[in-house]
């Protein structure tokens, strides 16, 4: 595992992130942790065996964030809300914060039993907010949901668009995810070829499922939509990034090395906003 150390982190949470380096949901969490200046360990999960996730009671997705050696947090947007709420409520322990996000039993679109967290996009403050502050919070929630429910769905159809792009993407995963630590040489060749082929077909299926006609155009449109909503503000959060800024920035980081990023994002006006968030995150400007 790797360790990110931030001298100003006095929370004592002992965070450990189980992740895939290039997973958009994991990139969202790293954006949040870095922005707020948390110290944390990173454990790269073996995508085949997932043996690192043995402590999570059967949950086999990443990201998982472990704290205090024994408590596991799941679901990227929920984790972001929990940590942001923790930082804003100095008097409450992390356990009390976790209890503010009850799960209800539900079913996913395939009829599989899942847990849902109805307030996963909410950050909780113990003071009364003005109508203007409430409107800002609502905007933040809506854009966070848009990142999860719209923007992230555009990534696979774009980065696995052709067999050639799919292979390029997997080769970038091999480097970014330091697969030489996880797989042998021969396994790596196999994982890249197999992964690229499988994801090429999955990308096509997802494209259909989410009614995407032209994936590059949709990516362009999404960037325009975000920038129109941003208007003259530096960040969606105003002078500082909020959780919507961090979520979109993180999601974009997941494919920063891919052709789709270079062909679309890098050429859009959103790239100035992206660079602004990058600087703010890399300097941990939200540290307490
Ligand atoms: N809603 C979850 C979240 O926001 O954390 C989604 C997490 C997710 O789907 N992660 C993917 C995963 O672990 C990786 S991008 N899929 C299961 C697998 O790889 O087997």
PDB file of C-alpha atoms and ligand atoms in Angstrom:
ATOM      1  CA  UNK A   1       0.000   0.000   0.000  1.00  0.00           C
ATOM      2  CA  UNK A   2       1.004   3.628  -0.482  1.00  0.00           C
ATOM      3  CA  UNK A   3       0.672   6.345   2.122  1.00  0.00           C
ATOM      4  CA  UNK A   4      -0.396   9.959   1.576  1.00  0.00           C
ATOM      5  CA  UNK A   5       0.742  12.008   4.541  1.00  0.00           C
ATOM      6  CA  UNK A   6      -0.676  15.379   5.422  1.00  0.00           C
ATOM      7  CA  UNK A   7       0.906  16.914   8.533  1.00  0.00           C
ATOM      8  CA  UNK A   8      -2.183  19.018   9.229  1.00  0.00           C
ATOM      9  CA  UNK A   9      -4.526  16.053   9.555  1.00  0.00           C
ATOM     10  CA  UNK A  10      -5.390  15.866  13.257  1.00  0.00           C
ATOM     11  CA  UNK A  11      -8.605  13.866  12.866  1.00  0.00           C
ATOM     12  CA  UNK A  12      -6.964  10.575  13.871  1.00  0.00           C
ATOM     13  CA  UNK A  13      -9.313   8.638  11.605  1.00  0.00           C
ATOM     14  CA  UNK A  14      -6.561   6.310  10.272  1.00  0.00           C
ATOM     15  CA  UNK A  15      -8.082   6.209   6.805  1.00  0.00           C
ATOM     16  CA  UNK A  16      -7.349   3.451   4.311  1.00  0.00           C
ATOM     17  CA  UNK A  17      -8.794   3.646   0.793  1.00  0.00           C
ATOM     18  CA  UNK A  18      -9.388   0.406  -1.099  1.00  0.00           C
ATOM     19  CA  UNK A  19      -9.539   1.380  -4.733  1.00  0.00           C
ATOM     20  CA  UNK A  20      -8.794   1.033  -8.418  1.00  0.00           C
ATOM     21  CA  UNK A  21      -6.623   3.978  -9.411  1.00  0.00           C
ATOM     22  CA  UNK A  22      -8.692   4.764 -12.538  1.00  0.00           C
ATOM     23  CA  UNK A  23     -12.199   4.152 -11.191  1.00  0.00           C
ATOM     24  CA  UNK A  24     -14.208   7.406 -11.309  1.00  0.00           C
ATOM     25  CA  UNK A  25     -15.879   6.726  -7.958  1.00  0.00           C
ATOM     26  CA  UNK A  26     -12.466   6.223  -6.332  1.00  0.00           C
ATOM     27  CA  UNK A  27     -11.086   9.346  -8.003  1.00  0.00           C
ATOM     28  CA  UNK A  28     -13.935  11.310  -6.411  1.00  0.00           C
ATOM     29  CA  UNK A  29     -12.860  10.096  -2.971  1.00  0.00           C
ATOM     30  CA  UNK A  30      -9.196  10.936  -3.552  1.00  0.00           C
ATOM     31  CA  UNK A  31     -10.194  14.432  -4.700  1.00  0.00           C
ATOM     32  CA  UNK A  32     -12.102  14.912  -1.448  1.00  0.00           C
ATOM     33  CA  UNK A  33      -9.379  13.464   0.798  1.00  0.00           C
ATOM     34  CA  UNK A  34      -6.663  15.536  -0.867  1.00  0.00           C
ATOM     35  CA  UNK A  35      -8.688  18.740  -0.890  1.00  0.00           C
ATOM     36  CA  UNK A  36      -9.443  18.501   2.832  1.00  0.00           C
ATOM     37  CA  UNK A  37      -5.899  17.393   3.610  1.00  0.00           C
ATOM     38  CA  UNK A  38      -6.544  13.985   5.120  1.00  0.00           C
ATOM     39  CA  UNK A  39      -3.732  11.465   5.563  1.00  0.00           C
ATOM     40  CA  UNK A  40      -4.599   8.052   4.158  1.00  0.00           C
ATOM     41  CA  UNK A  41      -3.285   4.729   2.939  1.00  0.00           C
ATOM     42  CA  UNK A  42      -4.129   3.500  -0.530  1.00  0.00           C
ATOM     43  CA  UNK A  43      -4.611  -0.186  -1.222  1.00  0.00           C
ATOM     44  CA  UNK A  44      -4.922  -1.108  -4.889  1.00  0.00           C
ATOM     45  CA  UNK A  45      -7.476  -3.920  -5.103  1.00  0.00           C
ATOM     46  CA  UNK A  46      -6.845  -6.934  -7.321  1.00  0.00           C
ATOM     47  CA  UNK A  47      -9.764  -6.617  -9.775  1.00  0.00           C
ATOM     48  CA  UNK A  48      -9.936 -10.385 -10.279  1.00  0.00           C
ATOM     49  CA  UNK A  49      -9.578 -11.897  -6.801  1.00  0.00           C
ATOM     50  CA  UNK A  50     -10.636  -8.793  -4.784  1.00  0.00           C
ATOM     51  CA  UNK A  51      -8.991 -10.515  -1.832  1.00  0.00           C
ATOM     52  CA  UNK A  52      -8.195  -7.148  -0.228  1.00  0.00           C
ATOM     53  CA  UNK A  53     -11.950  -6.645   0.343  1.00  0.00           C
ATOM     54  CA  UNK A  54     -12.268  -9.605   2.712  1.00  0.00           C
ATOM     55  CA  UNK A  55     -13.398  -7.423   5.644  1.00  0.00           C
ATOM     56  CA  UNK A  56     -16.365  -5.776   3.982  1.00  0.00           C
ATOM     57  CA  UNK A  57     -19.112  -8.282   4.650  1.00  0.00           C
ATOM     58  CA  UNK A  58     -19.518  -9.314   1.029  1.00  0.00           C
ATOM     59  CA  UNK A  59     -19.475  -5.835  -0.521  1.00  0.00           C
ATOM     60  CA  UNK A  60     -17.230  -6.182  -3.573  1.00  0.00           C
ATOM     61  CA  UNK A  61     -17.178  -2.739  -5.138  1.00  0.00           C
ATOM     62  CA  UNK A  62     -14.655   0.024  -4.764  1.00  0.00           C
ATOM     63  CA  UNK A  63     -14.191   2.533  -3.255  1.00  0.00           C
ATOM     64  CA  UNK A  64     -14.274   1.270   0.299  1.00  0.00           C
ATOM     65  CA  UNK A  65     -12.860   3.529   2.990  1.00  0.00           C
ATOM     66  CA  UNK A  66     -11.740   1.905   6.208  1.00  0.00           C
ATOM     67  CA  UNK A  67     -11.368   3.921   9.372  1.00  0.00           C
ATOM     68  CA  UNK A  68     -10.060   3.028  12.810  1.00  0.00           C
ATOM     69  CA  UNK A  69      -8.956  -0.385  11.445  1.00  0.00           C
ATOM     70  CA  UNK A  70     -12.457  -1.784  11.646  1.00  0.00           C
ATOM     71  CA  UNK A  71     -15.220   0.447  10.276  1.00  0.00           C
ATOM     72  CA  UNK A  72     -15.847   0.260   6.545  1.00  0.00           C
ATOM     73  CA  UNK A  73     -17.559   3.047   4.604  1.00  0.00           C
ATOM     74  CA  UNK A  74     -19.024   2.300   1.174  1.00  0.00           C
ATOM     75  CA  UNK A  75     -20.646   4.206  -1.690  1.00  0.00           C
ATOM     76  CA  UNK A  76     -18.582   7.136  -2.916  1.00  0.00           C
ATOM     77  CA  UNK A  77     -21.184   9.903  -2.618  1.00  0.00           C
ATOM     78  CA  UNK A  78     -22.253   8.701   0.802  1.00  0.00           C
ATOM     79  CA  UNK A  79     -18.623   8.677   1.974  1.00  0.00           C
ATOM     80  CA  UNK A  80     -18.143  12.227   0.678  1.00  0.00           C
ATOM     81  CA  UNK A  81     -21.209  13.437   2.577  1.00  0.00           C
ATOM     82  CA  UNK A  82     -20.151  11.640   5.747  1.00  0.00           C
ATOM     83  CA  UNK A  83     -16.628  13.079   5.754  1.00  0.00           C
ATOM     84  CA  UNK A  84     -17.802  16.599   4.846  1.00  0.00           C
ATOM     85  CA  UNK A  85     -20.424  16.467   7.600  1.00  0.00           C
ATOM     86  CA  UNK A  86     -17.784  15.203  10.042  1.00  0.00           C
ATOM     87  CA  UNK A  87     -15.500  18.143   9.252  1.00  0.00           C
ATOM     88  CA  UNK A  88     -18.316  20.642   9.710  1.00  0.00           C
ATOM     89  CA  UNK A  89     -19.478  19.281  13.078  1.00  0.00           C
ATOM     90  CA  UNK A  90     -16.501  19.537  15.403  1.00  0.00           C
ATOM     91  CA  UNK A  91     -18.314  18.212  18.444  1.00  0.00           C
ATOM     92  CA  UNK A  92     -19.495  14.952  16.912  1.00  0.00           C
ATOM     93  CA  UNK A  93     -17.599  11.697  16.559  1.00  0.00           C
ATOM     94  CA  UNK A  94     -17.418   9.948  13.219  1.00  0.00           C
ATOM     95  CA  UNK A  95     -19.621   7.166  14.638  1.00  0.00           C
ATOM     96  CA  UNK A  96     -22.369   9.694  15.393  1.00  0.00           C
ATOM     97  CA  UNK A  97     -22.040  11.047  11.870  1.00  0.00           C
ATOM     98  CA  UNK A  98     -22.334   7.581  10.327  1.00  0.00           C
ATOM     99  CA  UNK A  99     -25.558   7.062  12.304  1.00  0.00           C
ATOM    100  CA  UNK A 100     -27.017  10.132  10.599  1.00  0.00           C
ATOM    101  CA  UNK A 101     -27.050   8.190   7.311  1.00  0.00           C
ATOM    102  CA  UNK A 102     -29.376   5.242   7.866  1.00  0.00           C
ATOM    103  CA  UNK A 103     -29.708   2.561   5.183  1.00  0.00           C
ATOM    104  CA  UNK A 104     -32.994   1.227   3.949  1.00  0.00           C
ATOM    105  CA  UNK A 105     -33.450  -2.115   2.222  1.00  0.00           C
ATOM    106  CA  UNK A 106     -34.261  -1.814  -1.431  1.00  0.00           C
ATOM    107  CA  UNK A 107     -33.801  -3.522  -4.794  1.00  0.00           C
ATOM    108  CA  UNK A 108     -31.695  -2.536  -7.783  1.00  0.00           C
ATOM    109  CA  UNK A 109     -32.926  -2.591 -11.404  1.00  0.00           C
ATOM    110  CA  UNK A 110     -32.176  -6.341 -11.608  1.00  0.00           C
ATOM    111  CA  UNK A 111     -34.210  -7.119  -8.515  1.00  0.00           C
ATOM    112  CA  UNK A 112     -31.131  -7.702  -6.351  1.00  0.00           C
ATOM    113  CA  UNK A 113     -31.381  -6.701  -2.684  1.00  0.00           C
ATOM    114  CA  UNK A 114     -29.355  -3.576  -1.956  1.00  0.00           C
ATOM    115  CA  UNK A 115     -29.039  -0.910   0.729  1.00  0.00           C
ATOM    116  CA  UNK A 116     -30.052   2.604  -0.142  1.00  0.00           C
ATOM    117  CA  UNK A 117     -29.140   5.749   1.725  1.00  0.00           C
ATOM    118  CA  UNK A 118     -31.895   8.276   1.069  1.00  0.00           C
ATOM    119  CA  UNK A 119     -29.816  11.209   2.327  1.00  0.00           C
ATOM    120  CA  UNK A 120     -26.519  10.295   0.677  1.00  0.00           C
ATOM    121  CA  UNK A 121     -26.183  13.660  -1.069  1.00  0.00           C
ATOM    122  CA  UNK A 122     -26.906  15.659   2.077  1.00  0.00           C
ATOM    123  CA  UNK A 123     -24.350  17.315   4.299  1.00  0.00           C
ATOM    124  CA  UNK A 124     -25.765  17.982   7.722  1.00  0.00           C
ATOM    125  CA  UNK A 125     -25.220  21.188   9.645  1.00  0.00           C
ATOM    126  CA  UNK A 126     -26.468  21.937  13.126  1.00  0.00           C
ATOM    127  CA  UNK A 127     -27.468  25.490  12.439  1.00  0.00           C
ATOM    128  CA  UNK A 128     -30.404  26.997  10.623  1.00  0.00           C
ATOM    129  CA  UNK A 129     -29.635  27.971   7.063  1.00  0.00           C
ATOM    130  CA  UNK A 130     -30.941  31.011   5.238  1.00  0.00           C
ATOM    131  CA  UNK A 131     -33.021  30.505   2.088  1.00  0.00           C
ATOM    132  CA  UNK A 132     -29.971  31.478   0.004  1.00  0.00           C
ATOM    133  CA  UNK A 133     -27.784  28.901   1.775  1.00  0.00           C
ATOM    134  CA  UNK A 134     -30.455  26.253   1.327  1.00  0.00           C
ATOM    135  CA  UNK A 135     -30.626  27.024  -2.388  1.00  0.00           C
ATOM    136  CA  UNK A 136     -26.850  26.606  -2.639  1.00  0.00           C
ATOM    137  CA  UNK A 137     -27.031  23.270  -0.873  1.00  0.00           C
ATOM    138  CA  UNK A 138     -29.753  22.091  -3.199  1.00  0.00           C
ATOM    139  CA  UNK A 139     -27.704  23.107  -6.237  1.00  0.00           C
ATOM    140  CA  UNK A 140     -24.704  21.227  -4.852  1.00  0.00           C
ATOM    141  CA  UNK A 141     -26.786  18.084  -4.332  1.00  0.00           C
ATOM    142  CA  UNK A 142     -28.333  18.238  -7.794  1.00  0.00           C
ATOM    143  CA  UNK A 143     -24.967  18.514  -9.530  1.00  0.00           C
ATOM    144  CA  UNK A 144     -23.450  15.748  -7.422  1.00  0.00           C
ATOM    145  CA  UNK A 145     -26.300  13.538  -8.532  1.00  0.00           C
ATOM    146  CA  UNK A 146     -25.786  14.656 -12.140  1.00  0.00           C
ATOM    147  CA  UNK A 147     -22.137  13.571 -11.919  1.00  0.00           C
ATOM    148  CA  UNK A 148     -23.158  10.094 -10.680  1.00  0.00           C
ATOM    149  CA  UNK A 149     -26.224   9.620 -12.857  1.00  0.00           C
ATOM    150  CA  UNK A 150     -25.145  11.330 -16.053  1.00  0.00           C
ATOM    151  CA  UNK A 151     -21.518  12.347 -16.399  1.00  0.00           C
ATOM    152  CA  UNK A 152     -19.962   9.094 -15.173  1.00  0.00           C
ATOM    153  CA  UNK A 153     -22.157   7.118 -17.597  1.00  0.00           C
ATOM    154  CA  UNK A 154     -20.501   8.930 -20.478  1.00  0.00           C
ATOM    155  CA  UNK A 155     -17.029   7.713 -19.573  1.00  0.00           C
ATOM    156  CA  UNK A 156     -17.168   4.028 -20.610  1.00  0.00           C
ATOM    157  CA  UNK A 157     -18.742   4.611 -24.039  1.00  0.00           C
ATOM    158  CA  UNK A 158     -16.004   7.176 -24.683  1.00  0.00           C
ATOM    159  CA  UNK A 159     -12.886   5.450 -23.391  1.00  0.00           C
ATOM    160  CA  UNK A 160     -13.850   2.050 -24.869  1.00  0.00           C
ATOM    161  CA  UNK A 161     -15.286   3.527 -28.075  1.00  0.00           C
ATOM    162  CA  UNK A 162     -13.214   1.415 -30.487  1.00  0.00           C
ATOM    163  CA  UNK A 163     -11.023  -1.620 -29.879  1.00  0.00           C
ATOM    164  CA  UNK A 164      -8.025   0.636 -30.389  1.00  0.00           C
ATOM    165  CA  UNK A 165      -9.132   3.157 -27.763  1.00  0.00           C
ATOM    166  CA  UNK A 166     -10.123   0.366 -25.418  1.00  0.00           C
ATOM    167  CA  UNK A 167      -6.614  -1.101 -25.612  1.00  0.00           C
ATOM    168  CA  UNK A 168      -5.050   2.307 -25.062  1.00  0.00           C
ATOM    169  CA  UNK A 169      -7.271   2.800 -22.028  1.00  0.00           C
ATOM    170  CA  UNK A 170      -6.327  -0.548 -20.503  1.00  0.00           C
ATOM    171  CA  UNK A 171      -2.650   0.116 -21.114  1.00  0.00           C
ATOM    172  CA  UNK A 172      -3.070   3.364 -19.183  1.00  0.00           C
ATOM    173  CA  UNK A 173      -4.775   1.404 -16.338  1.00  0.00           C
ATOM    174  CA  UNK A 174      -1.833  -0.976 -16.308  1.00  0.00           C
ATOM    175  CA  UNK A 175       0.491   1.955 -15.655  1.00  0.00           C
ATOM    176  CA  UNK A 176      -1.745   4.027 -13.355  1.00  0.00           C
ATOM    177  CA  UNK A 177      -2.855   1.029 -11.298  1.00  0.00           C
ATOM    178  CA  UNK A 178       0.722  -0.253 -10.993  1.00  0.00           C
ATOM    179  CA  UNK A 179      -0.406  -3.657 -12.161  1.00  0.00           C
ATOM    180  CA  UNK A 180       3.130  -4.980 -11.952  1.00  0.00           C
ATOM    181  CA  UNK A 181       2.506  -5.140  -8.181  1.00  0.00           C
ATOM    182  CA  UNK A 182      -0.691  -7.146  -8.639  1.00  0.00           C
ATOM    183  CA  UNK A 183      -0.144  -9.308 -11.726  1.00  0.00           C
ATOM    184  CA  UNK A 184       2.738 -11.230 -13.295  1.00  0.00           C
ATOM    185  CA  UNK A 185       3.987 -10.170 -16.749  1.00  0.00           C
ATOM    186  CA  UNK A 186       1.902 -12.763 -18.572  1.00  0.00           C
ATOM    187  CA  UNK A 187      -1.179 -12.015 -16.482  1.00  0.00           C
ATOM    188  CA  UNK A 188      -0.809  -8.342 -17.353  1.00  0.00           C
ATOM    189  CA  UNK A 189      -0.780  -9.006 -21.098  1.00  0.00           C
ATOM    190  CA  UNK A 190      -3.822 -11.206 -20.652  1.00  0.00           C
ATOM    191  CA  UNK A 191      -5.629  -8.719 -18.391  1.00  0.00           C
ATOM    192  CA  UNK A 192      -5.110  -5.832 -20.846  1.00  0.00           C
ATOM    193  CA  UNK A 193      -6.289  -7.833 -23.881  1.00  0.00           C
ATOM    194  CA  UNK A 194      -9.219  -9.446 -22.131  1.00  0.00           C
ATOM    195  CA  UNK A 195     -10.248  -6.297 -20.260  1.00  0.00           C
ATOM    196  CA  UNK A 196     -10.117  -4.187 -23.422  1.00  0.00           C
ATOM    197  CA  UNK A 197     -12.250  -6.684 -25.349  1.00  0.00           C
ATOM    198  CA  UNK A 198     -14.837  -7.153 -22.635  1.00  0.00           C
ATOM    199  CA  UNK A 199     -15.104  -3.435 -21.946  1.00  0.00           C
ATOM    200  CA  UNK A 200     -15.428  -2.641 -25.641  1.00  0.00           C
ATOM    201  CA  UNK A 201     -18.649  -4.682 -25.666  1.00  0.00           C
ATOM    202  CA  UNK A 202     -19.816  -3.416 -22.288  1.00  0.00           C
ATOM    203  CA  UNK A 203     -19.210   0.144 -23.502  1.00  0.00           C
ATOM    204  CA  UNK A 204     -21.534  -0.498 -26.442  1.00  0.00           C
ATOM    205  CA  UNK A 205     -24.166  -1.956 -24.147  1.00  0.00           C
ATOM    206  CA  UNK A 206     -23.953   0.999 -21.760  1.00  0.00           C
ATOM    207  CA  UNK A 207     -24.195   3.397 -24.673  1.00  0.00           C
ATOM    208  CA  UNK A 208     -27.494   1.836 -25.667  1.00  0.00           C
ATOM    209  CA  UNK A 209     -28.745   1.583 -22.100  1.00  0.00           C
ATOM    210  CA  UNK A 210     -28.178   5.288 -21.461  1.00  0.00           C
ATOM    211  CA  UNK A 211     -29.513   6.347 -24.886  1.00  0.00           C
ATOM    212  CA  UNK A 212     -26.242   7.876 -26.043  1.00  0.00           C
ATOM    213  CA  UNK A 213     -26.083   8.483 -29.782  1.00  0.00           C
ATOM    214  CA  UNK A 214     -22.712  10.175 -30.201  1.00  0.00           C
ATOM    215  CA  UNK A 215     -20.529   9.687 -27.130  1.00  0.00           C
ATOM    216  CA  UNK A 216     -18.063  12.475 -27.922  1.00  0.00           C
ATOM    217  CA  UNK A 217     -20.899  14.922 -28.595  1.00  0.00           C
ATOM    218  CA  UNK A 218     -22.590  13.981 -25.307  1.00  0.00           C
ATOM    219  CA  UNK A 219     -19.334  14.570 -23.447  1.00  0.00           C
ATOM    220  CA  UNK A 220     -19.011  17.950 -25.117  1.00  0.00           C
ATOM    221  CA  UNK A 221     -22.631  18.800 -24.231  1.00  0.00           C
ATOM    222  CA  UNK A 222     -22.115  17.800 -20.595  1.00  0.00           C
ATOM    223  CA  UNK A 223     -19.100  20.117 -20.305  1.00  0.00           C
ATOM    224  CA  UNK A 224     -21.078  22.971 -21.834  1.00  0.00           C
ATOM    225  CA  UNK A 225     -23.956  22.368 -19.468  1.00  0.00           C
ATOM    226  CA  UNK A 226     -21.671  22.500 -16.446  1.00  0.00           C
ATOM    227  CA  UNK A 227     -19.968  25.691 -17.620  1.00  0.00           C
ATOM    228  CA  UNK A 228     -23.307  27.371 -18.346  1.00  0.00           C
ATOM    229  CA  UNK A 229     -24.454  26.574 -14.816  1.00  0.00           C
ATOM    230  CA  UNK A 230     -21.148  27.812 -13.389  1.00  0.00           C
ATOM    231  CA  UNK A 231     -21.570  31.196 -15.053  1.00  0.00           C
ATOM    232  CA  UNK A 232     -19.026  33.702 -13.781  1.00  0.00           C
ATOM    233  CA  UNK A 233     -18.246  31.805 -10.577  1.00  0.00           C
ATOM    234  CA  UNK A 234     -14.801  30.312  -9.967  1.00  0.00           C
ATOM    235  CA  UNK A 235     -16.319  27.118  -8.608  1.00  0.00           C
ATOM    236  CA  UNK A 236     -19.830  25.732  -8.247  1.00  0.00           C
ATOM    237  CA  UNK A 237     -19.174  26.328  -4.545  1.00  0.00           C
ATOM    238  CA  UNK A 238     -18.343  30.001  -5.199  1.00  0.00           C
ATOM    239  CA  UNK A 239     -14.838  30.989  -4.138  1.00  0.00           C
ATOM    240  CA  UNK A 240     -14.055  27.472  -2.922  1.00  0.00           C
ATOM    241  CA  UNK A 241     -14.876  24.107  -4.460  1.00  0.00           C
ATOM    242  CA  UNK A 242     -17.890  22.318  -2.995  1.00  0.00           C
ATOM    243  CA  UNK A 243     -18.649  18.597  -3.199  1.00  0.00           C
ATOM    244  CA  UNK A 244     -20.094  18.975  -6.716  1.00  0.00           C
ATOM    245  CA  UNK A 245     -16.826  20.510  -7.954  1.00  0.00           C
ATOM    246  CA  UNK A 246     -14.822  17.754  -6.285  1.00  0.00           C
ATOM    247  CA  UNK A 247     -17.091  15.034  -7.695  1.00  0.00           C
ATOM    248  CA  UNK A 248     -16.864  16.216 -11.293  1.00  0.00           C
ATOM    249  CA  UNK A 249     -13.142  16.925 -11.042  1.00  0.00           C
ATOM    250  CA  UNK A 250     -12.578  13.428  -9.630  1.00  0.00           C
ATOM    251  CA  UNK A 251     -14.701  11.784 -12.309  1.00  0.00           C
ATOM    252  CA  UNK A 252     -12.714  13.609 -14.996  1.00  0.00           C
ATOM    253  CA  UNK A 253      -9.423  12.558 -13.467  1.00  0.00           C
ATOM    254  CA  UNK A 254     -10.348   8.929 -14.012  1.00  0.00           C
ATOM    255  CA  UNK A 255      -9.762   9.268 -17.752  1.00  0.00           C
ATOM    256  CA  UNK A 256      -7.303  12.128 -17.905  1.00  0.00           C
ATOM    257  CA  UNK A 257      -4.815  10.005 -19.858  1.00  0.00           C
ATOM    258  CA  UNK A 258      -7.346   8.855 -22.454  1.00  0.00           C
ATOM    259  CA  UNK A 259      -7.917  10.084 -25.990  1.00  0.00           C
ATOM    260  CA  UNK A 260     -11.483  11.176 -25.126  1.00  0.00           C
ATOM    261  CA  UNK A 261     -10.112  13.570 -22.524  1.00  0.00           C
ATOM    262  CA  UNK A 262      -7.570  15.042 -24.910  1.00  0.00           C
ATOM    263  CA  UNK A 263     -10.060  15.297 -27.770  1.00  0.00           C
ATOM    264  CA  UNK A 264     -12.913  16.839 -25.791  1.00  0.00           C
ATOM    265  CA  UNK A 265     -12.227  18.067 -22.274  1.00  0.00           C
ATOM    266  CA  UNK A 266      -8.841  19.620 -22.996  1.00  0.00           C
ATOM    267  CA  UNK A 267     -10.401  21.692 -25.780  1.00  0.00           C
ATOM    268  CA  UNK A 268     -13.465  22.917 -23.899  1.00  0.00           C
ATOM    269  CA  UNK A 269     -13.778  25.997 -21.760  1.00  0.00           C
ATOM    270  CA  UNK A 270     -14.245  23.577 -18.846  1.00  0.00           C
ATOM    271  CA  UNK A 271     -10.485  22.988 -18.883  1.00  0.00           C
ATOM    272  CA  UNK A 272      -9.885  26.326 -17.099  1.00  0.00           C
ATOM    273  CA  UNK A 273     -12.269  25.289 -14.322  1.00  0.00           C
ATOM    274  CA  UNK A 274     -10.629  21.843 -14.214  1.00  0.00           C
ATOM    275  CA  UNK A 275      -7.159  23.367 -13.748  1.00  0.00           C
ATOM    276  CA  UNK A 276      -8.489  25.632 -10.999  1.00  0.00           C
ATOM    277  CA  UNK A 277      -9.933  22.696  -9.042  1.00  0.00           C
ATOM    278  CA  UNK A 278      -6.759  20.686  -9.635  1.00  0.00           C
ATOM    279  CA  UNK A 279      -4.648  23.408  -8.070  1.00  0.00           C
ATOM    280  CA  UNK A 280      -6.998  23.750  -5.131  1.00  0.00           C
ATOM    281  CA  UNK A 281      -7.066  19.987  -4.502  1.00  0.00           C
ATOM    282  CA  UNK A 282      -3.335  19.501  -4.925  1.00  0.00           C
ATOM    283  CA  UNK A 283      -2.655  22.322  -2.457  1.00  0.00           C
ATOM    284  CA  UNK A 284      -5.202  20.875   0.003  1.00  0.00           C
ATOM    285  CA  UNK A 285      -6.848  24.260   0.175  1.00  0.00           C
ATOM    286  CA  UNK A 286      -9.755  22.885   2.187  1.00  0.00           C
ATOM    287  CA  UNK A 287      -7.534  21.695   5.056  1.00  0.00           C
ATOM    288  CA  UNK A 288      -8.804  22.681   8.471  1.00  0.00           C
TER     289      UNK A 288
HETATM  290  N1  LIG B   1     -22.272   3.410  -6.377  1.00  0.00           N
HETATM  291  C1  LIG B   1     -20.928   2.967  -6.142  1.00  0.00           C
HETATM  292  C2  LIG B   1     -20.116   4.114  -5.580  1.00  0.00           C
HETATM  293  O1  LIG B   1     -20.460   5.269  -5.849  1.00  0.00           O
HETATM  294  O2  LIG B   1     -19.153   3.884  -4.840  1.00  0.00           O
HETATM  295  C3  LIG B   1     -20.348   2.439  -7.426  1.00  0.00           C
HETATM  296  C4  LIG B   1     -18.988   1.819  -7.276  1.00  0.00           C
HETATM  297  C5  LIG B   1     -18.610   0.969  -8.486  1.00  0.00           C
HETATM  298  O3  LIG B   1     -19.449   0.623  -9.315  1.00  0.00           O
HETATM  299  N2  LIG B   1     -17.333   0.612  -8.582  1.00  0.00           N
HETATM  300  C6  LIG B   1     -16.881  -0.253  -9.615  1.00  0.00           C
HETATM  301  C7  LIG B   1     -16.730  -1.648  -9.067  1.00  0.00           C
HETATM  302  O4  LIG B   1     -16.124  -1.848  -8.044  1.00  0.00           O
HETATM  303  C8  LIG B   1     -15.527   0.148 -10.136  1.00  0.00           C
HETATM  304  S1  LIG B   1     -15.575   1.595 -11.147  1.00  0.00           S
HETATM  305  N3  LIG B   1     -17.338  -2.630  -9.762  1.00  0.00           N
HETATM  306  C9  LIG B   1     -17.297  -3.996  -9.336  1.00  0.00           C
HETATM  307  C10 LIG B   1     -16.184  -4.763  -9.980  1.00  0.00           C
HETATM  308  O5  LIG B   1     -15.225  -4.185 -10.475  1.00  0.00           O
HETATM  309  O6  LIG B   1     -16.283  -5.973  -9.931  1.00  0.00           O
END
